[in-house]
Coordinates of C-alpha atoms in Angstrom, one line a residue:
M4 CA 91.8 -101.3 -112.7
P5 CA 90.4 -103.0 -109.5
L6 CA 86.6 -103.1 -109.5
R7 CA 86.2 -100.9 -106.4
E8 CA 88.3 -98.1 -108.0
F9 CA 86.5 -98.7 -111.3
F10 CA 83.1 -98.2 -109.6
Y11 CA 84.2 -95.2 -107.6
T12 CA 85.6 -93.5 -110.7
L13 CA 82.3 -94.1 -112.5
A14 CA 80.4 -92.5 -109.6
D15 CA 82.7 -89.5 -109.5
T16 CA 82.5 -89.0 -113.3
L17 CA 78.7 -89.3 -113.4
T18 CA 78.3 -87.0 -110.4
A19 CA 80.3 -84.3 -112.2
S20 CA 77.8 -84.4 -115.1
L21 CA 74.6 -83.9 -113.1
H22 CA 72.4 -80.9 -113.5
S23 CA 71.4 -78.5 -110.7
G24 CA 68.9 -80.2 -108.3
E25 CA 69.6 -83.7 -109.4
V26 CA 70.7 -86.6 -107.2
L27 CA 72.1 -89.8 -108.6
T28 CA 72.3 -93.2 -106.8
L29 CA 74.3 -96.1 -108.1
Y30 CA 74.2 -99.8 -107.2
F31 CA 76.9 -102.1 -108.5
E32 CA 76.7 -105.9 -108.7
A33 CA 79.4 -108.1 -110.1
E34 CA 80.6 -111.7 -110.0
D35 CA 83.6 -113.7 -111.1
S36 CA 82.2 -117.2 -110.8
D37 CA 83.1 -120.7 -111.8
F38 CA 80.5 -123.4 -112.5
I39 CA 81.1 -127.2 -112.8
R40 CA 78.2 -129.5 -113.7
F41 CA 78.8 -133.2 -112.7
N42 CA 77.1 -136.2 -114.1
R43 CA 78.0 -139.8 -113.1
N44 CA 80.7 -138.3 -110.9
Q45 CA 82.5 -136.8 -113.9
V46 CA 82.7 -133.3 -115.2
R47 CA 79.9 -132.9 -117.8
Q48 CA 80.2 -129.1 -118.3
A49 CA 82.6 -126.5 -116.9
G50 CA 82.6 -122.7 -117.4
S51 CA 82.9 -119.4 -115.9
A52 CA 81.0 -116.1 -115.8
Q53 CA 82.3 -112.6 -115.3
Q54 CA 79.5 -110.0 -115.3
L55 CA 79.1 -106.4 -114.1
E56 CA 75.8 -104.6 -113.7
L57 CA 75.1 -101.0 -112.8
S58 CA 71.7 -99.7 -111.6
L59 CA 71.1 -96.0 -111.8
D60 CA 68.4 -93.9 -110.1
L61 CA 68.2 -90.3 -111.3
I62 CA 66.2 -88.2 -108.8
A63 CA 64.9 -84.6 -108.6
G64 CA 62.4 -83.9 -105.9
Y65 CA 60.0 -86.9 -105.7
R66 CA 60.4 -87.7 -109.4
H67 CA 62.9 -90.4 -110.3
A68 CA 63.8 -92.6 -113.3
T69 CA 65.7 -95.9 -113.0
G70 CA 67.8 -97.8 -115.5
R71 CA 70.3 -100.7 -115.6
C72 CA 73.1 -101.7 -117.9
H73 CA 75.8 -104.4 -118.2
L74 CA 79.4 -103.3 -118.2
V75 CA 82.7 -104.8 -119.3
G76 CA 84.9 -103.1 -116.7
D77 CA 86.7 -100.7 -118.9
L78 CA 86.0 -97.0 -118.4
K79 CA 86.7 -96.0 -122.0
H80 CA 84.2 -98.6 -123.2
D81 CA 81.6 -98.3 -120.4
L82 CA 81.3 -94.5 -119.9
P83 CA 79.6 -93.6 -123.2
P84 CA 76.6 -96.0 -122.9
I85 CA 76.2 -95.1 -119.2
Q86 CA 76.1 -91.4 -120.1
S87 CA 73.6 -92.1 -122.8
L88 CA 71.4 -94.0 -120.3
L89 CA 71.7 -91.1 -117.9
S90 CA 70.5 -88.7 -120.7
V91 CA 67.5 -91.0 -121.4
L92 CA 66.6 -91.1 -117.7
R93 CA 66.8 -87.2 -117.6
E94 CA 64.4 -87.0 -120.5
Q95 CA 62.0 -89.5 -119.0
R96 CA 61.9 -88.2 -115.4
P97 CA 59.7 -85.1 -116.0
F98 CA 56.9 -87.3 -117.3
I99 CA 57.0 -89.8 -114.4
P100 CA 54.5 -89.2 -111.5
E101 CA 55.9 -88.2 -108.2
D102 CA 56.8 -91.1 -105.9
P103 CA 55.6 -90.4 -102.4
Y104 CA 57.5 -93.3 -101.0
L105 CA 60.9 -92.5 -102.6
F106 CA 63.5 -92.8 -99.8
Y107 CA 67.3 -93.0 -100.1
A108 CA 70.2 -92.5 -97.8
T109 CA 71.6 -89.0 -97.3
G110 CA 73.6 -89.5 -94.2
G111 CA 77.0 -90.1 -95.8
Y112 CA 77.5 -93.6 -94.3
N113 CA 80.7 -95.0 -95.9
T114 CA 82.0 -98.6 -95.5
E115 CA 84.4 -101.0 -97.1
T116 CA 84.4 -104.7 -96.4
M117 CA 86.7 -106.9 -98.4
E118 CA 86.7 -110.5 -97.2
E119 CA 89.6 -112.8 -98.0
N120 CA 89.4 -115.3 -100.8
D121 CA 89.9 -118.7 -99.3
L122 CA 88.4 -120.7 -102.1
P123 CA 90.4 -123.7 -103.4
L124 CA 91.8 -124.2 -106.9
M125 CA 89.4 -126.0 -109.2
E126 CA 91.9 -128.8 -109.4
V127 CA 91.4 -129.4 -105.7
V128 CA 87.6 -129.3 -105.9
L129 CA 87.6 -131.8 -108.8
K130 CA 90.0 -134.1 -107.0
D131 CA 88.1 -134.0 -103.7
V132 CA 84.7 -134.6 -105.3
A133 CA 86.0 -137.5 -107.5
T134 CA 87.6 -139.1 -104.5
A135 CA 84.8 -138.6 -102.0
A136 CA 82.1 -139.8 -104.5
A137 CA 84.1 -142.7 -106.1
G138 CA 81.7 -145.4 -107.3
L139 CA 78.6 -143.2 -106.8
D140 CA 76.3 -142.0 -109.5
L141 CA 76.6 -138.3 -108.6
V142 CA 74.9 -135.5 -110.4
G143 CA 75.2 -131.9 -109.2
L144 CA 76.5 -128.3 -109.6
W145 CA 79.4 -126.6 -108.0
A146 CA 79.3 -122.8 -108.2
G147 CA 81.8 -120.5 -106.5
G148 CA 83.9 -117.4 -106.9
R149 CA 84.1 -113.8 -106.0
L150 CA 81.0 -111.5 -105.6
Y151 CA 80.9 -107.7 -105.4
R152 CA 78.4 -105.1 -104.3
G153 CA 78.8 -101.3 -104.3
F154 CA 76.7 -98.3 -103.5
A155 CA 77.5 -94.7 -104.4
N156 CA 75.5 -91.5 -104.6
S157 CA 76.2 -88.0 -105.8
L158 CA 76.1 -86.8 -102.1
G159 CA 79.4 -88.4 -101.6
Q160 CA 78.5 -91.7 -100.0
R161 CA 80.6 -94.8 -100.9
N162 CA 80.1 -98.4 -99.8
W163 CA 81.9 -101.5 -101.0
Y164 CA 81.6 -105.2 -100.2
S165 CA 83.4 -108.2 -101.7
T166 CA 83.3 -111.8 -100.6
S167 CA 84.0 -115.3 -101.9
N168 CA 81.8 -118.3 -101.4
F169 CA 80.8 -121.6 -102.9
N170 CA 77.8 -123.9 -103.1
F171 CA 78.0 -127.5 -104.1
D172 CA 74.5 -129.0 -104.6
W173 CA 74.3 -132.6 -105.6
S174 CA 72.4 -135.8 -105.4
C175 CA 73.4 -139.5 -105.7
Y176 CA 71.1 -141.7 -107.7
H177 CA 70.1 -145.1 -106.6
C178 CA 67.3 -146.5 -108.9
G179 CA 63.8 -145.6 -110.1
D180 CA 62.8 -142.5 -108.2
R181 CA 65.2 -142.9 -105.4
A182 CA 68.2 -140.7 -104.7
V183 CA 69.9 -138.9 -101.8
K184 CA 70.4 -135.2 -102.0
S185 CA 73.0 -133.1 -100.1
Q186 CA 74.6 -129.7 -100.1
Y187 CA 77.8 -128.1 -98.9
A188 CA 78.2 -124.3 -98.8
G189 CA 80.6 -121.9 -97.2
T190 CA 83.5 -119.5 -97.6
E191 CA 86.3 -122.0 -96.9
W192 CA 86.6 -125.4 -98.5
D193 CA 87.2 -128.3 -96.2
S194 CA 88.0 -131.7 -97.9
A195 CA 87.4 -133.6 -94.7
H196 CA 83.9 -132.0 -94.3
L197 CA 83.0 -133.0 -97.9
E198 CA 84.2 -136.5 -97.2
Q199 CA 82.0 -136.6 -94.0
K200 CA 78.9 -135.5 -95.8
M201 CA 79.5 -138.0 -98.7
Q202 CA 79.8 -140.8 -96.1
G203 CA 76.4 -139.8 -94.8
V204 CA 75.1 -140.0 -98.4
R205 CA 76.6 -143.5 -98.8
E206 CA 74.9 -144.7 -95.6
Q207 CA 71.5 -143.4 -96.7
L208 CA 72.0 -145.0 -100.2
D209 CA 72.5 -148.3 -98.5
L210 CA 69.1 -147.9 -96.8
L211 CA 67.4 -147.2 -100.2
H212 CA 68.1 -150.8 -101.2
R213 CA 65.4 -151.9 -98.7
P214 CA 61.8 -152.2 -99.7
A215 CA 59.8 -149.0 -99.1
K216 CA 57.5 -148.8 -96.0
V217 CA 54.0 -147.9 -97.0
L218 CA 52.6 -145.3 -94.7
T219 CA 48.9 -144.4 -94.3
P220 CA 47.8 -140.8 -93.9
G221 CA 47.9 -139.7 -90.3
R222 CA 50.0 -137.9 -87.7
Y223 CA 53.6 -138.9 -87.1
R224 CA 56.6 -137.9 -85.1
V225 CA 59.1 -136.5 -87.6
Y226 CA 62.6 -135.1 -87.8
L227 CA 62.9 -132.2 -90.3
A228 CA 66.6 -131.8 -91.4
P229 CA 67.9 -128.3 -92.0
T230 CA 67.5 -128.8 -95.7
A231 CA 63.8 -129.6 -95.2
L232 CA 63.4 -126.5 -92.9
M233 CA 65.0 -124.3 -95.6
E234 CA 62.0 -125.1 -97.9
I235 CA 59.6 -124.1 -95.1
F236 CA 61.4 -120.9 -94.2
S237 CA 61.9 -120.0 -97.9
L238 CA 58.1 -120.0 -98.3
L239 CA 57.5 -118.0 -95.1
G240 CA 60.1 -115.5 -96.1
W241 CA 58.1 -114.3 -99.1
S242 CA 55.4 -112.7 -97.1
G243 CA 55.9 -113.6 -93.4
F244 CA 58.3 -111.0 -92.1
G245 CA 57.9 -107.7 -94.0
L246 CA 56.3 -104.6 -92.4
K247 CA 54.2 -104.0 -95.5
N248 CA 52.6 -107.5 -95.2
H249 CA 52.0 -107.0 -91.6
R250 CA 50.4 -103.5 -91.9
T251 CA 48.2 -104.7 -94.7
Q252 CA 47.4 -107.9 -92.8
Q253 CA 48.6 -110.2 -95.6
T254 CA 51.2 -112.0 -93.6
P255 CA 50.6 -115.7 -92.8
L256 CA 51.9 -114.8 -89.3
L257 CA 49.2 -112.3 -88.6
K258 CA 47.9 -114.2 -85.5
M259 CA 51.4 -114.1 -84.1
A260 CA 51.8 -110.4 -84.9
Q261 CA 48.5 -109.8 -83.1
G262 CA 49.6 -111.7 -80.1
K263 CA 46.9 -114.4 -80.5
R264 CA 49.4 -117.2 -81.2
L265 CA 52.8 -118.1 -79.7
L266 CA 55.4 -120.5 -80.8
H267 CA 57.6 -122.7 -78.6
P268 CA 60.0 -120.7 -76.4
L269 CA 62.9 -122.4 -78.2
V270 CA 62.1 -120.5 -81.4
N271 CA 64.5 -117.5 -81.8
L272 CA 64.6 -116.3 -85.4
S273 CA 66.7 -113.4 -86.7
E274 CA 67.8 -111.7 -89.8
Y275 CA 71.5 -111.7 -89.2
P276 CA 73.6 -110.2 -92.1
R277 CA 76.9 -110.7 -90.4
G278 CA 76.2 -114.4 -90.3
G279 CA 75.5 -114.6 -94.0
V280 CA 77.2 -113.4 -97.2
V281 CA 75.4 -110.1 -97.8
P282 CA 76.7 -106.5 -97.6
C283 CA 75.9 -104.3 -94.6
F284 CA 74.2 -101.7 -96.8
T285 CA 71.1 -101.7 -98.8
E286 CA 70.6 -100.8 -102.5
A287 CA 69.4 -97.4 -101.4
G288 CA 72.5 -96.9 -99.2
F289 CA 71.0 -97.4 -95.8
Q290 CA 73.1 -99.2 -93.1
K291 CA 71.7 -102.5 -92.0
P292 CA 71.6 -103.3 -88.2
E293 CA 73.8 -106.1 -87.0
Q294 CA 70.7 -108.2 -86.3
V295 CA 66.9 -107.9 -86.6
R296 CA 65.1 -110.1 -84.1
L297 CA 62.0 -111.4 -85.9
I298 CA 60.9 -114.0 -83.3
T299 CA 62.1 -114.1 -79.7
Q300 CA 61.3 -117.0 -77.4
G301 CA 58.3 -117.8 -79.6
A302 CA 56.8 -114.3 -79.7
Y303 CA 56.8 -112.1 -82.8
Q304 CA 59.1 -109.1 -82.2
D305 CA 60.2 -107.1 -85.3
C306 CA 59.5 -106.8 -89.0
L307 CA 61.9 -106.2 -91.9
V308 CA 61.5 -102.6 -93.0
S309 CA 62.5 -101.6 -96.5
P310 CA 63.1 -98.0 -97.4
R311 CA 59.6 -97.7 -99.1
S312 CA 57.8 -99.1 -96.1
S313 CA 59.9 -96.9 -93.8
K314 CA 58.7 -93.9 -95.7
E315 CA 55.1 -95.1 -95.7
Y316 CA 54.8 -96.1 -92.1
G317 CA 57.4 -94.0 -90.4
I318 CA 59.6 -96.9 -89.1
P319 CA 63.4 -96.8 -89.5
V320 CA 64.9 -98.9 -92.3
N321 CA 66.5 -102.1 -91.2
A322 CA 66.7 -104.1 -94.5
G323 CA 67.0 -103.6 -98.2
S324 CA 64.2 -106.1 -98.9
E325 CA 61.4 -107.4 -96.8
I326 CA 62.4 -110.9 -97.7
P327 CA 65.1 -112.3 -95.3
Q328 CA 68.5 -112.6 -96.9
S329 CA 70.5 -114.1 -93.9
L330 CA 67.9 -116.0 -91.8
D331 CA 69.3 -117.4 -88.6
L332 CA 67.4 -119.9 -86.3
A333 CA 69.0 -120.3 -83.0
P334 CA 70.1 -123.9 -82.0
G335 CA 68.5 -126.1 -79.4
R336 CA 70.1 -128.8 -77.3
L337 CA 69.2 -132.0 -79.2
R338 CA 72.4 -133.7 -80.4
M339 CA 72.3 -134.9 -84.0
D340 CA 73.4 -138.3 -83.0
E341 CA 70.4 -138.5 -80.6
V342 CA 67.8 -137.7 -83.3
C343 CA 66.8 -141.3 -84.2
E344 CA 66.7 -142.2 -80.5
N345 CA 64.3 -139.4 -79.8
L346 CA 62.2 -140.1 -82.9
E347 CA 61.4 -143.5 -81.3
K348 CA 59.0 -144.5 -84.1
G349 CA 58.7 -141.9 -86.8
I350 CA 60.0 -140.3 -90.0
Y351 CA 63.4 -138.8 -90.8
I352 CA 62.7 -136.2 -93.5
N353 CA 65.7 -134.9 -95.5
N354 CA 64.0 -132.7 -98.0
L355 CA 60.6 -131.1 -98.9
W356 CA 59.4 -129.4 -102.1
Y357 CA 56.4 -128.0 -103.9
S358 CA 55.4 -126.3 -100.7
N359 CA 52.7 -123.7 -100.6
F360 CA 50.1 -122.3 -98.2
S361 CA 46.9 -124.3 -97.9
D362 CA 45.4 -121.9 -95.3
L363 CA 47.1 -118.5 -95.1
N364 CA 45.2 -117.5 -91.9
E365 CA 46.5 -120.5 -90.0
A366 CA 50.0 -120.4 -91.6
R367 CA 49.2 -123.9 -92.8
I368 CA 51.6 -125.3 -95.4
T369 CA 51.3 -128.2 -97.7
G370 CA 54.0 -129.9 -99.8
M371 CA 55.7 -133.2 -100.6
T372 CA 58.5 -135.2 -99.0
R373 CA 61.5 -135.5 -101.4
Y374 CA 64.5 -137.6 -101.9
A375 CA 65.6 -140.0 -99.1
C376 CA 63.2 -140.0 -96.2
F377 CA 63.2 -142.9 -93.8
W378 CA 61.0 -144.7 -91.4
V379 CA 62.8 -144.9 -88.0
E380 CA 62.0 -147.5 -85.3
G381 CA 64.1 -148.9 -82.5
D382 CA 66.6 -146.0 -82.7
Q383 CA 67.6 -146.9 -86.2
P384 CA 66.4 -146.0 -89.8
Q385 CA 64.6 -149.1 -91.0
A386 CA 63.4 -148.4 -94.6
P387 CA 62.7 -145.6 -97.1
I388 CA 59.2 -144.3 -97.3
N389 CA 57.3 -143.5 -100.5
V390 CA 56.7 -139.9 -101.3
M391 CA 54.0 -138.4 -99.1
R392 CA 52.0 -135.1 -99.0
F393 CA 52.0 -133.2 -95.8
D394 CA 49.6 -130.5 -94.6
E395 CA 50.6 -128.8 -91.3
S396 CA 50.3 -125.5 -89.6
W397 CA 53.5 -123.5 -88.8
Y398 CA 52.0 -122.6 -85.5
Q399 CA 51.8 -126.3 -84.5
M400 CA 55.1 -127.4 -86.1
F401 CA 57.0 -124.7 -84.1
G402 CA 54.5 -124.4 -81.3
E403 CA 52.9 -127.0 -79.1
N404 CA 54.3 -129.9 -81.3
L405 CA 57.9 -128.8 -81.4
L406 CA 59.9 -131.3 -79.3
G407 CA 63.4 -129.9 -79.8
L408 CA 66.0 -128.3 -82.1
T409 CA 69.4 -129.7 -82.8
A410 CA 72.5 -128.1 -81.2
E411 CA 74.3 -128.5 -84.6
R412 CA 73.3 -126.1 -87.4
E413 CA 73.9 -126.1 -91.1
F414 CA 74.9 -123.1 -93.3
L415 CA 72.8 -123.3 -96.5
L416 CA 73.1 -121.0 -99.5
D417 CA 70.3 -120.4 -101.9
P418 CA 71.4 -122.3 -105.0
N419 CA 69.6 -120.0 -107.4
T420 CA 71.7 -118.6 -110.2
Y421 CA 69.0 -116.7 -112.1
E422 CA 70.6 -113.6 -113.5
R423 CA 73.4 -113.9 -111.0
R424 CA 74.4 -116.1 -108.0
S425 CA 72.2 -115.5 -105.0
L426 CA 73.5 -114.1 -101.8
S427 CA 70.6 -115.4 -99.7
S428 CA 71.5 -117.9 -96.9
F429 CA 70.1 -119.8 -94.0
R430 CA 71.7 -121.0 -90.8
L431 CA 69.3 -123.7 -89.5
P432 CA 69.2 -126.5 -87.0
G433 CA 67.0 -129.6 -87.5
A434 CA 63.7 -129.9 -85.7
L435 CA 62.0 -132.7 -83.9
V436 CA 58.2 -132.4 -84.4
D437 CA 55.3 -134.4 -83.0
Q438 CA 51.9 -135.0 -84.6
F439 CA 53.1 -133.9 -88.1
T440 CA 50.2 -134.5 -90.5
L441 CA 50.6 -136.6 -93.7
T442 CA 47.5 -136.5 -95.8
L443 CA 48.2 -138.5 -99.0

């Protein structure tokens, strides 16, 4: 039985077993994924995972009990344990305190989105990677396949979403602590695009043969590639854009929210589900808007509002979580092939890591450069740099010190596979920044 019909049948069966006054919400997550781990440009480990999970929330008034179970996709096998779990939740619920912020959809908003599966056969992926990386010491992980999400409640609402995507995350080792890292993600595999990205890796590997330039702490003009910006936006996403964090004044962007600080007018940041790989409904069954404008022309505009914050503060729901899932930074006008020319004398930063806030009130972030970062002079990369620590304010990076954003953007998927493959994504340009502070 197709998974959609399987889920809907489960929902109908469980709804029929409810007692008077009970409401049941169900959230379904499933994947059919392939994983290939590479080492020395050869397959080290290959496998696949098919998993189905069902979350239940049994509600009566403001008391509710939640549970989760794994399924095999067979009604005869799955129904008995789910019905047992439902009975346990029914027994627990009277002893659970009322939840004043309980909020779930009751509007009967039904949707079905089933995106085409345009992923290549594994044989094609293996051949393309082996060809593009011939002669390179490549290590990495390819993860891809079909992903499913569903919502149903006992009030009759049904939502379904299925998509296919892949993420190839790899690095090519040079020697010592030197390597070049790259990533290719999307919903359609393009052999030529992989070849183009691998050619860029080869060119940067050639630069790693040169002696490293030793930098002293100070302020430098830098180019932050999209992969470096993903590290910064991932950190900001944890507490920067949620309504709860804003109302409790725990957001690092508090001065922006209060109108005391502005970013460069080029900065237009949105949560844009349609541009990512997430469903248009939340785990509580609410419809997501097409776009939530977080920052417009450098000024803070809207927050992400979860159902619980909506209930607490009386603001309409616009997200399932107050952490962005499909972050979209609008492009600028700087062409990628003009980056080195505009750097003049500065640093090309491919990746950052270990980032954290060093001063939350000033949105100041510290972290380390990672993988291949280069000193640029005379319009050309001259030498790799040793690992450096940075400490810089978001307000300065994207405010008075922002020189430009690239016209080209990169689609990046969160490579995390904890419990299941992540659906979070970023669509980011690169950023040219002046007076970027390196401290160690």
